[in-house]
């Protein structure tokens, strides 16, 4: 039956299924489970060794696209070329750094007949780590207190309000936990030397880390919410294994988040739950997490639902999911030939 | 100047060095030179063909030839 | 038989990430013309390198910025920021469009007068104003923007002596959420210094307080900073009215609007991240309009937009002097223009387009200028097609700050050309000559002869 209708063509980024994986391959597996068998998957890759490029039963064809730093014009020009070859129906971007550009070109894509299902730039900015505290406070949610500082003297004031330990964070990366003023000062100088100003000082929250995969319909409803706890993490802090949880309070804060933001598309809420049951938002990732295939396993296939909504189908919010479903991440060595590597490197297509 | 025997070149400009595992890509004129080197054509003849075929001065060909040889040597593609 | 265009032979190692030819900021199209004139013709006529300014772009940019503000606020006045580009022909394009002059030194002040700007339409900013310059400005009824208390007392003394009451404003610095705060200029808002200066000015009875000025930074990326700044100036204006019985006639919001030039180290291109002039205008205009002034008391809004007014209209045309390979294998290309005339390359990654056709083959290279000085690096890494000696390039968005901050160092400064709206080119500043450079030099008698 499926073969009679035009295949849906879906382009997906984030094919770097390596030790710190991008979500692309997991998204594609979910799409292949949840959509008609004849869908065609177009990989969009930045680097030539992204494993998904070479997995031909996962990705039908891959094209290289410009790095986000090349700008939205370059991205649009490349997507137009790919669209001429492939007649794309839906694009699912999966990297934080590329979202700015994809949001910017989405009206132009729509005019070409390519659908996306993305948050707005305002939604993207509101959940940025710089604005997170203010943002959550506005909606009756909680995030660790933070303060942006430019001088080590300001650490005194932070300690008075937040108490020790403090988390001292660099402008772009790195975080150091400080238990005393001396440690905080040392961290301040170390991080400013490395990343420059400003420094973000954050209240330390002790607790259990919980991640929630959420799909919002853009009108304030959560189509799907799946909470998961990491059972074991790698030395890079990435999930090695995880398990779905049943907890009404987690569903409630995710519902509140989606209602408050009218979030459109997938996202991952990183929550720290304290021993006394309070839930702090640590970070909000504006795209599907790498463990998104677990949502398909648990009965709420978020990527498939996203594609259907992007194509205009009304999807009833999911209510049930399997609790106690686990994922265990594994690696395998895929074998290919140097000619494939040369082809994607030299011609930008494979 | 001789290309190492086991170097694999293709007309589309891909080069594979089985000894190091490195891959390279050449622009059309670079690929053309490599194919000729592989066939054993003498550098002086290759340069003459370039001068006949392209809009370029002898000095520039000479300078770019030296730079290209340096690139090939750097890439470990030449017989020492 | 016509020969094929030549490109130097090249091989590139295929790495996991470095090879993405769709990924680097390669410019896709050659730029062969500026306002209809071929780059080749311009270089043949005026030499290489040469700055080219598009009068058409200047005027259309002026009108579009003016429109952004004037459609949102009833009383708007532009003042051309001389330091951005004070070649007289450039200034006069803006003066013809209606701009006043905004100057920051006696030198610039005299330039504005020389260009025919009436004294009462010159805004005199900056931390250095000599007694003679202040006297000139007072006699011309110019708007003097006071930068510090020493200047305020100096001005009170001069006014007293001249028995004239000059029109003044103070420059205010403030926290707008932008770091660093430009607190070296003017009087601080938060710690009360600005209010104290305003009080002293009014109480002196010698100065006519008419305006408030701020200039919160340069290349500002967030519009909210301007809302905050406008709201703080409104606070001061309101207090001047209610507590000092003085009506503030204008708010000068300064400049600082960004252009689409990419700052060094920025991840996303500026074109995708900077707010539009409309958004800045909306932030400023809506703040002042909603503050609560009576319609007849609404202050004049003055803008000293320099960079955003001229940057896009300026191009630098240059030529490849040489290609070489550095010891670590990187390619280097030496251009005939360097940091001496392209001063902004210290903080921008300028877009550079080849001026002739090229293939899709590219190489990452370092772009050096012609100076025999290690600092002369125009771009530390840029992906360009395989350029040959003599090939020409166009550097974009160089209209602001280059033709004022350029150095006569090692080389003479080149011709500057303006293309008028009908497509005719005019020399507006000629290449410096040996004679010109040596005019101010003097030779002591005992050094006049040299025998080697």
mmCIF file with all atom_site columns, C-alpha atoms in Angstrom, chain C residues 24-215:
data_model
loop_
_atom_site.group_PDB
_atom_site.id
_atom_site.type_symbol
_atom_site.label_atom_id
_atom_site.label_alt_id
_atom_site.label_comp_id
_atom_site.label_asym_id
_atom_site.label_entity_id
_atom_site.label_seq_id
_atom_site.pdbx_PDB_ins_code
_atom_site.Cartn_x
_atom_site.Cartn_y
_atom_site.Cartn_z
_atom_site.occupancy
_atom_site.B_iso_or_equiv
_atom_site.pdbx_formal_charge
_atom_site.auth_seq_id
_atom_site.auth_comp_id
_atom_site.auth_asym_id
_atom_site.auth_atom_id
_atom_site.pdbx_PDB_model_num
ATOM 1   C CA . UNK C 1 24  ? 33.579 28.222 5.062   1.00 0.00 ? 24  UNK C CA 1
ATOM 2   C CA . UNK C 1 25  ? 32.830 31.828 4.369   1.00 0.00 ? 25  UNK C CA 1
ATOM 3   C CA . UNK C 1 26  ? 33.783 31.720 0.722   1.00 0.00 ? 26  UNK C CA 1
ATOM 4   C CA . UNK C 1 27  ? 32.277 34.533 -1.254  1.00 0.00 ? 27  UNK C CA 1
ATOM 5   C CA . UNK C 1 28  ? 30.296 32.945 -4.003  1.00 0.00 ? 28  UNK C CA 1
ATOM 6   C CA . UNK C 1 29  ? 30.178 35.664 -6.622  1.00 0.00 ? 29  UNK C CA 1
ATOM 7   C CA . UNK C 1 30  ? 32.927 37.818 -8.100  1.00 0.00 ? 30  UNK C CA 1
ATOM 8   C CA . UNK C 1 31  ? 32.305 41.564 -7.765  1.00 0.00 ? 31  UNK C CA 1
ATOM 9   C CA . UNK C 1 32  ? 33.350 43.066 -11.078 1.00 0.00 ? 32  UNK C CA 1
ATOM 10  C CA . UNK C 1 33  ? 31.625 46.455 -10.905 1.00 0.00 ? 33  UNK C CA 1
ATOM 11  C CA . UNK C 1 34  ? 31.006 49.227 -8.393  1.00 0.00 ? 34  UNK C CA 1
ATOM 12  C CA . UNK C 1 35  ? 27.882 51.202 -9.300  1.00 0.00 ? 35  UNK C CA 1
ATOM 13  C CA . UNK C 1 36  ? 28.229 50.170 -12.907 1.00 0.00 ? 36  UNK C CA 1
ATOM 14  C CA . UNK C 1 37  ? 31.926 50.994 -13.345 1.00 0.00 ? 37  UNK C CA 1
ATOM 15  C CA . UNK C 1 38  ? 34.218 47.985 -13.901 1.00 0.00 ? 38  UNK C CA 1
ATOM 16  C CA . UNK C 1 39  ? 36.746 47.426 -11.115 1.00 0.00 ? 39  UNK C CA 1
ATOM 17  C CA . UNK C 1 40  ? 39.397 47.075 -13.824 1.00 0.00 ? 40  UNK C CA 1
ATOM 18  C CA . UNK C 1 41  ? 38.564 50.532 -15.170 1.00 0.00 ? 41  UNK C CA 1
ATOM 19  C CA . UNK C 1 42  ? 38.678 52.127 -11.730 1.00 0.00 ? 42  UNK C CA 1
ATOM 20  C CA . UNK C 1 43  ? 42.065 50.577 -10.981 1.00 0.00 ? 43  UNK C CA 1
ATOM 21  C CA . UNK C 1 44  ? 43.423 51.491 -14.414 1.00 0.00 ? 44  UNK C CA 1
ATOM 22  C CA . UNK C 1 45  ? 42.349 55.095 -13.924 1.00 0.00 ? 45  UNK C CA 1
ATOM 23  C CA . UNK C 1 46  ? 43.093 55.653 -10.224 1.00 0.00 ? 46  UNK C CA 1
ATOM 24  C CA . UNK C 1 47  ? 45.691 53.022 -9.400  1.00 0.00 ? 47  UNK C CA 1
ATOM 25  C CA . UNK C 1 48  ? 45.703 50.181 -6.893  1.00 0.00 ? 48  UNK C CA 1
ATOM 26  C CA . UNK C 1 49  ? 44.808 50.249 -4.078  1.00 0.00 ? 49  UNK C CA 1
ATOM 27  C CA . UNK C 1 50  ? 42.001 52.787 -4.247  1.00 0.00 ? 50  UNK C CA 1
ATOM 28  C CA . UNK C 1 51  ? 39.060 53.620 -1.990  1.00 0.00 ? 51  UNK C CA 1
ATOM 29  C CA . UNK C 1 52  ? 35.758 53.937 -3.847  1.00 0.00 ? 52  UNK C CA 1
ATOM 30  C CA . UNK C 1 53  ? 32.683 55.521 -2.285  1.00 0.00 ? 53  UNK C CA 1
ATOM 31  C CA . UNK C 1 54  ? 29.213 55.113 -3.732  1.00 0.00 ? 54  UNK C CA 1
ATOM 32  C CA . UNK C 1 55  ? 27.250 58.353 -3.457  1.00 0.00 ? 55  UNK C CA 1
ATOM 33  C CA . UNK C 1 56  ? 24.109 56.446 -4.402  1.00 0.00 ? 56  UNK C CA 1
ATOM 34  C CA . UNK C 1 57  ? 24.532 54.083 -1.434  1.00 0.00 ? 57  UNK C CA 1
ATOM 35  C CA . UNK C 1 58  ? 25.359 56.991 0.901   1.00 0.00 ? 58  UNK C CA 1
ATOM 36  C CA . UNK C 1 59  ? 22.198 58.847 0.001   1.00 0.00 ? 59  UNK C CA 1
ATOM 37  C CA . UNK C 1 60  ? 19.913 55.829 0.024   1.00 0.00 ? 60  UNK C CA 1
ATOM 38  C CA . UNK C 1 61  ? 21.303 54.728 3.404   1.00 0.00 ? 61  UNK C CA 1
ATOM 39  C CA . UNK C 1 62  ? 20.834 58.233 4.821   1.00 0.00 ? 62  UNK C CA 1
ATOM 40  C CA . UNK C 1 63  ? 17.247 58.359 3.611   1.00 0.00 ? 63  UNK C CA 1
ATOM 41  C CA . UNK C 1 64  ? 16.443 54.930 4.918   1.00 0.00 ? 64  UNK C CA 1
ATOM 42  C CA . UNK C 1 65  ? 17.867 55.656 8.407   1.00 0.00 ? 65  UNK C CA 1
ATOM 43  C CA . UNK C 1 66  ? 16.166 59.065 8.490   1.00 0.00 ? 66  UNK C CA 1
ATOM 44  C CA . UNK C 1 67  ? 12.901 57.388 7.481   1.00 0.00 ? 67  UNK C CA 1
ATOM 45  C CA . UNK C 1 68  ? 13.238 54.710 10.179  1.00 0.00 ? 68  UNK C CA 1
ATOM 46  C CA . UNK C 1 69  ? 13.301 57.411 12.867  1.00 0.00 ? 69  UNK C CA 1
ATOM 47  C CA . UNK C 1 70  ? 11.075 60.063 11.265  1.00 0.00 ? 70  UNK C CA 1
ATOM 48  C CA . UNK C 1 71  ? 8.207  57.624 10.754  1.00 0.00 ? 71  UNK C CA 1
ATOM 49  C CA . UNK C 1 72  ? 8.279  56.870 14.477  1.00 0.00 ? 72  UNK C CA 1
ATOM 50  C CA . UNK C 1 73  ? 9.068  60.224 16.065  1.00 0.00 ? 73  UNK C CA 1
ATOM 51  C CA . UNK C 1 74  ? 7.901  63.727 15.077  1.00 0.00 ? 74  UNK C CA 1
ATOM 52  C CA . UNK C 1 75  ? 11.157 65.696 15.464  1.00 0.00 ? 75  UNK C CA 1
ATOM 53  C CA . UNK C 1 76  ? 14.339 64.043 14.221  1.00 0.00 ? 76  UNK C CA 1
ATOM 54  C CA . UNK C 1 77  ? 17.685 65.574 13.276  1.00 0.00 ? 77  UNK C CA 1
ATOM 55  C CA . UNK C 1 78  ? 20.773 63.748 11.960  1.00 0.00 ? 78  UNK C CA 1
ATOM 56  C CA . UNK C 1 79  ? 24.240 65.100 12.716  1.00 0.00 ? 79  UNK C CA 1
ATOM 57  C CA . UNK C 1 80  ? 27.105 63.773 10.613  1.00 0.00 ? 80  UNK C CA 1
ATOM 58  C CA . UNK C 1 81  ? 29.821 62.301 12.804  1.00 0.00 ? 81  UNK C CA 1
ATOM 59  C CA . UNK C 1 82  ? 32.941 63.844 11.288  1.00 0.00 ? 82  UNK C CA 1
ATOM 60  C CA . UNK C 1 83  ? 35.404 61.393 12.781  1.00 0.00 ? 83  UNK C CA 1
ATOM 61  C CA . UNK C 1 84  ? 33.774 58.520 10.887  1.00 0.00 ? 84  UNK C CA 1
ATOM 62  C CA . UNK C 1 85  ? 34.823 60.025 7.564   1.00 0.00 ? 85  UNK C CA 1
ATOM 63  C CA . UNK C 1 86  ? 35.715 63.688 7.238   1.00 0.00 ? 86  UNK C CA 1
ATOM 64  C CA . UNK C 1 87  ? 36.688 63.924 3.610   1.00 0.00 ? 87  UNK C CA 1
ATOM 65  C CA . UNK C 1 88  ? 34.853 67.131 2.662   1.00 0.00 ? 88  UNK C CA 1
ATOM 66  C CA . UNK C 1 89  ? 33.016 65.648 -0.330  1.00 0.00 ? 89  UNK C CA 1
ATOM 67  C CA . UNK C 1 90  ? 31.669 62.881 1.906   1.00 0.00 ? 90  UNK C CA 1
ATOM 68  C CA . UNK C 1 91  ? 30.526 65.348 4.573   1.00 0.00 ? 91  UNK C CA 1
ATOM 69  C CA . UNK C 1 92  ? 28.780 67.490 2.023   1.00 0.00 ? 92  UNK C CA 1
ATOM 70  C CA . UNK C 1 93  ? 26.692 64.628 0.664   1.00 0.00 ? 93  UNK C CA 1
ATOM 71  C CA . UNK C 1 94  ? 25.201 64.295 4.161   1.00 0.00 ? 94  UNK C CA 1
ATOM 72  C CA . UNK C 1 95  ? 24.927 68.057 4.647   1.00 0.00 ? 95  UNK C CA 1
ATOM 73  C CA . UNK C 1 96  ? 23.026 68.244 1.365   1.00 0.00 ? 96  UNK C CA 1
ATOM 74  C CA . UNK C 1 97  ? 20.710 65.565 2.733   1.00 0.00 ? 97  UNK C CA 1
ATOM 75  C CA . UNK C 1 98  ? 20.089 67.750 5.804   1.00 0.00 ? 98  UNK C CA 1
ATOM 76  C CA . UNK C 1 99  ? 22.617 66.512 8.355   1.00 0.00 ? 99  UNK C CA 1
ATOM 77  C CA . UNK C 1 100 ? 24.105 68.901 10.877  1.00 0.00 ? 100 UNK C CA 1
ATOM 78  C CA . UNK C 1 101 ? 27.787 68.443 11.797  1.00 0.00 ? 101 UNK C CA 1
ATOM 79  C CA . UNK C 1 102 ? 28.981 66.564 14.900  1.00 0.00 ? 102 UNK C CA 1
ATOM 80  C CA . UNK C 1 103 ? 32.646 67.219 15.676  1.00 0.00 ? 103 UNK C CA 1
ATOM 81  C CA . UNK C 1 104 ? 35.029 66.185 18.456  1.00 0.00 ? 104 UNK C CA 1
ATOM 82  C CA . UNK C 1 105 ? 37.967 68.570 17.982  1.00 0.00 ? 105 UNK C CA 1
ATOM 83  C CA . UNK C 1 106 ? 38.814 72.071 16.865  1.00 0.00 ? 106 UNK C CA 1
ATOM 84  C CA . UNK C 1 107 ? 40.199 70.583 13.668  1.00 0.00 ? 107 UNK C CA 1
ATOM 85  C CA . UNK C 1 108 ? 36.909 68.898 12.845  1.00 0.00 ? 108 UNK C CA 1
ATOM 86  C CA . UNK C 1 109 ? 35.021 72.013 13.942  1.00 0.00 ? 109 UNK C CA 1
ATOM 87  C CA . UNK C 1 110 ? 36.879 74.152 11.402  1.00 0.00 ? 110 UNK C CA 1
ATOM 88  C CA . UNK C 1 111 ? 36.294 71.507 8.725   1.00 0.00 ? 111 UNK C CA 1
ATOM 89  C CA . UNK C 1 112 ? 32.542 71.692 9.345   1.00 0.00 ? 112 UNK C CA 1
ATOM 90  C CA . UNK C 1 113 ? 32.609 75.493 9.161   1.00 0.00 ? 113 UNK C CA 1
ATOM 91  C CA . UNK C 1 114 ? 34.638 75.260 5.968   1.00 0.00 ? 114 UNK C CA 1
ATOM 92  C CA . UNK C 1 115 ? 32.038 72.940 4.475   1.00 0.00 ? 115 UNK C CA 1
ATOM 93  C CA . UNK C 1 116 ? 29.436 75.633 5.015   1.00 0.00 ? 116 UNK C CA 1
ATOM 94  C CA . UNK C 1 117 ? 27.685 74.209 8.063   1.00 0.00 ? 117 UNK C CA 1
ATOM 95  C CA . UNK C 1 118 ? 26.197 77.159 10.022  1.00 0.00 ? 118 UNK C CA 1
ATOM 96  C CA . UNK C 1 119 ? 27.743 77.423 13.495  1.00 0.00 ? 119 UNK C CA 1
ATOM 97  C CA . UNK C 1 120 ? 24.412 76.876 15.223  1.00 0.00 ? 120 UNK C CA 1
ATOM 98  C CA . UNK C 1 121 ? 24.116 73.509 13.472  1.00 0.00 ? 121 UNK C CA 1
ATOM 99  C CA . UNK C 1 122 ? 27.428 72.189 14.733  1.00 0.00 ? 122 UNK C CA 1
ATOM 100 C CA . UNK C 1 123 ? 27.514 69.948 17.796  1.00 0.00 ? 123 UNK C CA 1
ATOM 101 C CA . UNK C 1 124 ? 30.872 70.218 19.566  1.00 0.00 ? 124 UNK C CA 1
ATOM 102 C CA . UNK C 1 125 ? 31.636 67.007 21.485  1.00 0.00 ? 125 UNK C CA 1
ATOM 103 C CA . UNK C 1 126 ? 34.737 65.460 22.965  1.00 0.00 ? 126 UNK C CA 1
ATOM 104 C CA . UNK C 1 127 ? 37.021 65.774 25.981  1.00 0.00 ? 127 UNK C CA 1
ATOM 105 C CA . UNK C 1 128 ? 39.408 68.358 24.469  1.00 0.00 ? 128 UNK C CA 1
ATOM 106 C CA . UNK C 1 129 ? 38.265 71.849 23.578  1.00 0.00 ? 129 UNK C CA 1
ATOM 107 C CA . UNK C 1 130 ? 40.790 74.689 23.925  1.00 0.00 ? 130 UNK C CA 1
ATOM 108 C CA . UNK C 1 131 ? 39.842 78.141 25.152  1.00 0.00 ? 131 UNK C CA 1
ATOM 109 C CA . UNK C 1 132 ? 40.202 79.558 21.653  1.00 0.00 ? 132 UNK C CA 1
ATOM 110 C CA . UNK C 1 133 ? 38.029 76.779 20.212  1.00 0.00 ? 133 UNK C CA 1
ATOM 111 C CA . UNK C 1 134 ? 35.356 77.341 22.847  1.00 0.00 ? 134 UNK C CA 1
ATOM 112 C CA . UNK C 1 135 ? 35.366 81.073 22.128  1.00 0.00 ? 135 UNK C CA 1
ATOM 113 C CA . UNK C 1 136 ? 34.889 80.342 18.435  1.00 0.00 ? 136 UNK C CA 1
ATOM 114 C CA . UNK C 1 137 ? 32.041 77.946 19.208  1.00 0.00 ? 137 UNK C CA 1
ATOM 115 C CA . UNK C 1 138 ? 30.382 80.451 21.553  1.00 0.00 ? 138 UNK C CA 1
ATOM 116 C CA . UNK C 1 139 ? 30.573 83.211 18.945  1.00 0.00 ? 139 UNK C CA 1
ATOM 117 C CA . UNK C 1 140 ? 29.026 80.832 16.409  1.00 0.00 ? 140 UNK C CA 1
ATOM 118 C CA . UNK C 1 141 ? 26.216 79.798 18.786  1.00 0.00 ? 141 UNK C CA 1
ATOM 119 C CA . UNK C 1 142 ? 27.202 76.133 18.431  1.00 0.00 ? 142 UNK C CA 1
ATOM 120 C CA . UNK C 1 143 ? 25.914 73.380 20.706  1.00 0.00 ? 143 UNK C CA 1
ATOM 121 C CA . UNK C 1 144 ? 28.706 72.658 23.178  1.00 0.00 ? 144 UNK C CA 1
ATOM 122 C CA . UNK C 1 145 ? 28.522 69.256 24.855  1.00 0.00 ? 145 UNK C CA 1
ATOM 123 C CA . UNK C 1 146 ? 30.372 69.358 28.168  1.00 0.00 ? 146 UNK C CA 1
ATOM 124 C CA . UNK C 1 147 ? 32.445 66.277 28.981  1.00 0.00 ? 147 UNK C CA 1
ATOM 125 C CA . UNK C 1 148 ? 33.809 66.975 32.513  1.00 0.00 ? 148 UNK C CA 1
ATOM 126 C CA . UNK C 1 149 ? 33.652 69.428 35.413  1.00 0.00 ? 149 UNK C CA 1
ATOM 127 C CA . UNK C 1 150 ? 36.943 71.090 34.462  1.00 0.00 ? 150 UNK C CA 1
ATOM 128 C CA . UNK C 1 151 ? 35.463 71.950 31.102  1.00 0.00 ? 151 UNK C CA 1
ATOM 129 C CA . UNK C 1 152 ? 32.257 73.172 32.720  1.00 0.00 ? 152 UNK C CA 1
ATOM 130 C CA . UNK C 1 153 ? 34.156 75.646 34.940  1.00 0.00 ? 153 UNK C CA 1
ATOM 131 C CA . UNK C 1 154 ? 36.358 76.674 32.004  1.00 0.00 ? 154 UNK C CA 1
ATOM 132 C CA . UNK C 1 155 ? 33.238 77.402 29.980  1.00 0.00 ? 155 UNK C CA 1
ATOM 133 C CA . UNK C 1 156 ? 31.610 79.351 32.836  1.00 0.00 ? 156 UNK C CA 1
ATOM 134 C CA . UNK C 1 157 ? 34.755 81.524 33.073  1.00 0.00 ? 157 UNK C CA 1
ATOM 135 C CA . UNK C 1 158 ? 34.875 82.161 29.315  1.00 0.00 ? 158 UNK C CA 1
ATOM 136 C CA . UNK C 1 159 ? 31.140 82.979 29.145  1.00 0.00 ? 159 UNK C CA 1
ATOM 137 C CA . UNK C 1 160 ? 31.533 85.370 32.035  1.00 0.00 ? 160 UNK C CA 1
ATOM 138 C CA . UNK C 1 161 ? 34.451 87.109 30.327  1.00 0.00 ? 161 UNK C CA 1
ATOM 139 C CA . UNK C 1 162 ? 32.685 87.236 26.926  1.00 0.00 ? 162 UNK C CA 1
ATOM 140 C CA . UNK C 1 163 ? 29.391 88.177 28.517  1.00 0.00 ? 163 UNK C CA 1
ATOM 141 C CA . UNK C 1 164 ? 27.608 85.572 26.380  1.00 0.00 ? 164 UNK C CA 1
ATOM 142 C CA . UNK C 1 165 ? 25.411 82.666 27.351  1.00 0.00 ? 165 UNK C CA 1
ATOM 143 C CA . UNK C 1 166 ? 26.424 79.642 25.235  1.00 0.00 ? 166 UNK C CA 1
ATOM 144 C CA . UNK C 1 167 ? 24.018 76.832 24.463  1.00 0.00 ? 167 UNK C CA 1
ATOM 145 C CA . UNK C 1 168 ? 25.237 73.671 26.212  1.00 0.00 ? 168 UNK C CA 1
ATOM 146 C CA . UNK C 1 169 ? 24.389 70.057 26.870  1.00 0.00 ? 169 UNK C CA 1
ATOM 147 C CA . UNK C 1 170 ? 26.155 67.480 29.012  1.00 0.00 ? 170 UNK C CA 1
ATOM 148 C CA . UNK C 1 171 ? 27.247 64.102 27.930  1.00 0.00 ? 171 UNK C CA 1
ATOM 149 C CA . UNK C 1 172 ? 25.859 61.404 30.251  1.00 0.00 ? 172 UNK C CA 1
ATOM 150 C CA . UNK C 1 173 ? 27.319 57.928 30.711  1.00 0.00 ? 173 UNK C CA 1
ATOM 151 C CA . UNK C 1 174 ? 25.277 55.158 32.250  1.00 0.00 ? 174 UNK C CA 1
ATOM 152 C CA . UNK C 1 175 ? 24.730 51.473 32.838  1.00 0.00 ? 175 UNK C CA 1
ATOM 153 C CA . UNK C 1 176 ? 22.585 50.117 30.011  1.00 0.00 ? 176 UNK C CA 1
ATOM 154 C CA . UNK C 1 177 ? 23.461 46.493 30.626  1.00 0.00 ? 177 UNK C CA 1
ATOM 155 C CA . UNK C 1 178 ? 26.323 46.700 28.143  1.00 0.00 ? 178 UNK C CA 1
ATOM 156 C CA . UNK C 1 179 ? 29.862 45.937 29.193  1.00 0.00 ? 179 UNK C CA 1
ATOM 157 C CA . UNK C 1 180 ? 32.167 47.805 29.230  1.00 0.00 ? 180 UNK C CA 1
ATOM 158 C CA . UNK C 1 181 ? 30.360 50.971 30.307  1.00 0.00 ? 181 UNK C CA 1
ATOM 159 C CA . UNK C 1 182 ? 31.836 53.925 28.475  1.00 0.00 ? 182 UNK C CA 1
ATOM 160 C CA . UNK C 1 183 ? 32.246 55.865 31.705  1.00 0.00 ? 183 UNK C CA 1
ATOM 161 C CA . UNK C 1 184 ? 35.330 57.765 30.610  1.00 0.00 ? 184 UNK C CA 1
ATOM 162 C CA . UNK C 1 185 ? 33.206 60.232 28.674  1.00 0.00 ? 185 UNK C CA 1
ATOM 163 C CA . UNK C 1 186 ? 30.781 62.606 30.312  1.00 0.00 ? 186 UNK C CA 1
ATOM 164 C CA . UNK C 1 187 ? 29.068 62.479 33.705  1.00 0.00 ? 187 UNK C CA 1
ATOM 165 C CA . UNK C 1 188 ? 27.718 59.318 35.299  1.00 0.00 ? 188 UNK C CA 1
ATOM 166 C CA . UNK C 1 189 ? 23.965 58.884 35.678  1.00 0.00 ? 189 UNK C CA 1
ATOM 167 C CA . UNK C 1 190 ? 23.770 56.246 38.397  1.00 0.00 ? 190 UNK C CA 1
ATOM 168 C CA . UNK C 1 191 ? 26.041 57.918 40.959  1.00 0.00 ? 191 UNK C CA 1
ATOM 169 C CA . UNK C 1 192 ? 24.360 61.307 40.615  1.00 0.00 ? 192 UNK C CA 1
ATOM 170 C CA . UNK C 1 193 ? 27.267 63.135 38.977  1.00 0.00 ? 193 UNK C CA 1
ATOM 171 C CA . UNK C 1 194 ? 25.181 63.954 35.905  1.00 0.00 ? 194 UNK C CA 1
ATOM 172 C CA . UNK C 1 195 ? 22.438 65.495 38.009  1.00 0.00 ? 195 UNK C CA 1
ATOM 173 C CA . UNK C 1 196 ? 24.986 67.447 40.013  1.00 0.00 ? 196 UNK C CA 1
ATOM 174 C CA . UNK C 1 197 ? 26.488 68.848 36.769  1.00 0.00 ? 197 UNK C CA 1
ATOM 175 C CA . UNK C 1 198 ? 23.049 69.861 35.498  1.00 0.00 ? 198 UNK C CA 1
ATOM 176 C CA . UNK C 1 199 ? 22.257 71.609 38.766  1.00 0.00 ? 199 UNK C CA 1
ATOM 177 C CA . UNK C 1 200 ? 25.570 73.502 38.744  1.00 0.00 ? 200 UNK C CA 1
ATOM 178 C CA . UNK C 1 201 ? 25.099 74.552 35.100  1.00 0.00 ? 201 UNK C CA 1
ATOM 179 C CA . UNK C 1 202 ? 21.657 75.992 35.757  1.00 0.00 ? 202 UNK C CA 1
ATOM 180 C CA . UNK C 1 203 ? 22.672 77.590 39.043  1.00 0.00 ? 203 UNK C CA 1
ATOM 181 C CA . UNK C 1 204 ? 25.700 79.264 37.464  1.00 0.00 ? 204 UNK C CA 1
ATOM 182 C CA . UNK C 1 205 ? 23.352 81.418 35.401  1.00 0.00 ? 205 UNK C CA 1
ATOM 183 C CA . UNK C 1 206 ? 26.087 81.659 32.773  1.00 0.00 ? 206 UNK C CA 1
ATOM 184 C CA . UNK C 1 207 ? 25.170 78.740 30.545  1.00 0.00 ? 207 UNK C CA 1
ATOM 185 C CA . UNK C 1 208 ? 22.020 77.989 28.593  1.00 0.00 ? 208 UNK C CA 1
ATOM 186 C CA . UNK C 1 209 ? 21.241 74.310 29.197  1.00 0.00 ? 209 UNK C CA 1
ATOM 187 C CA . UNK C 1 210 ? 19.404 73.052 26.117  1.00 0.00 ? 210 UNK C CA 1
ATOM 188 C CA . UNK C 1 211 ? 20.214 69.381 25.635  1.00 0.00 ? 211 UNK C CA 1
ATOM 189 C CA . UNK C 1 212 ? 21.278 66.015 26.980  1.00 0.00 ? 212 UNK C CA 1
ATOM 190 C CA . UNK C 1 213 ? 23.649 63.714 25.171  1.00 0.00 ? 213 UNK C CA 1
ATOM 191 C CA . UNK C 1 214 ? 24.713 60.114 25.525  1.00 0.00 ? 214 UNK C CA 1
ATOM 192 C CA . UNK C 1 215 ? 26.711 57.699 23.414  1.00 0.00 ? 215 UNK C CA 1
#
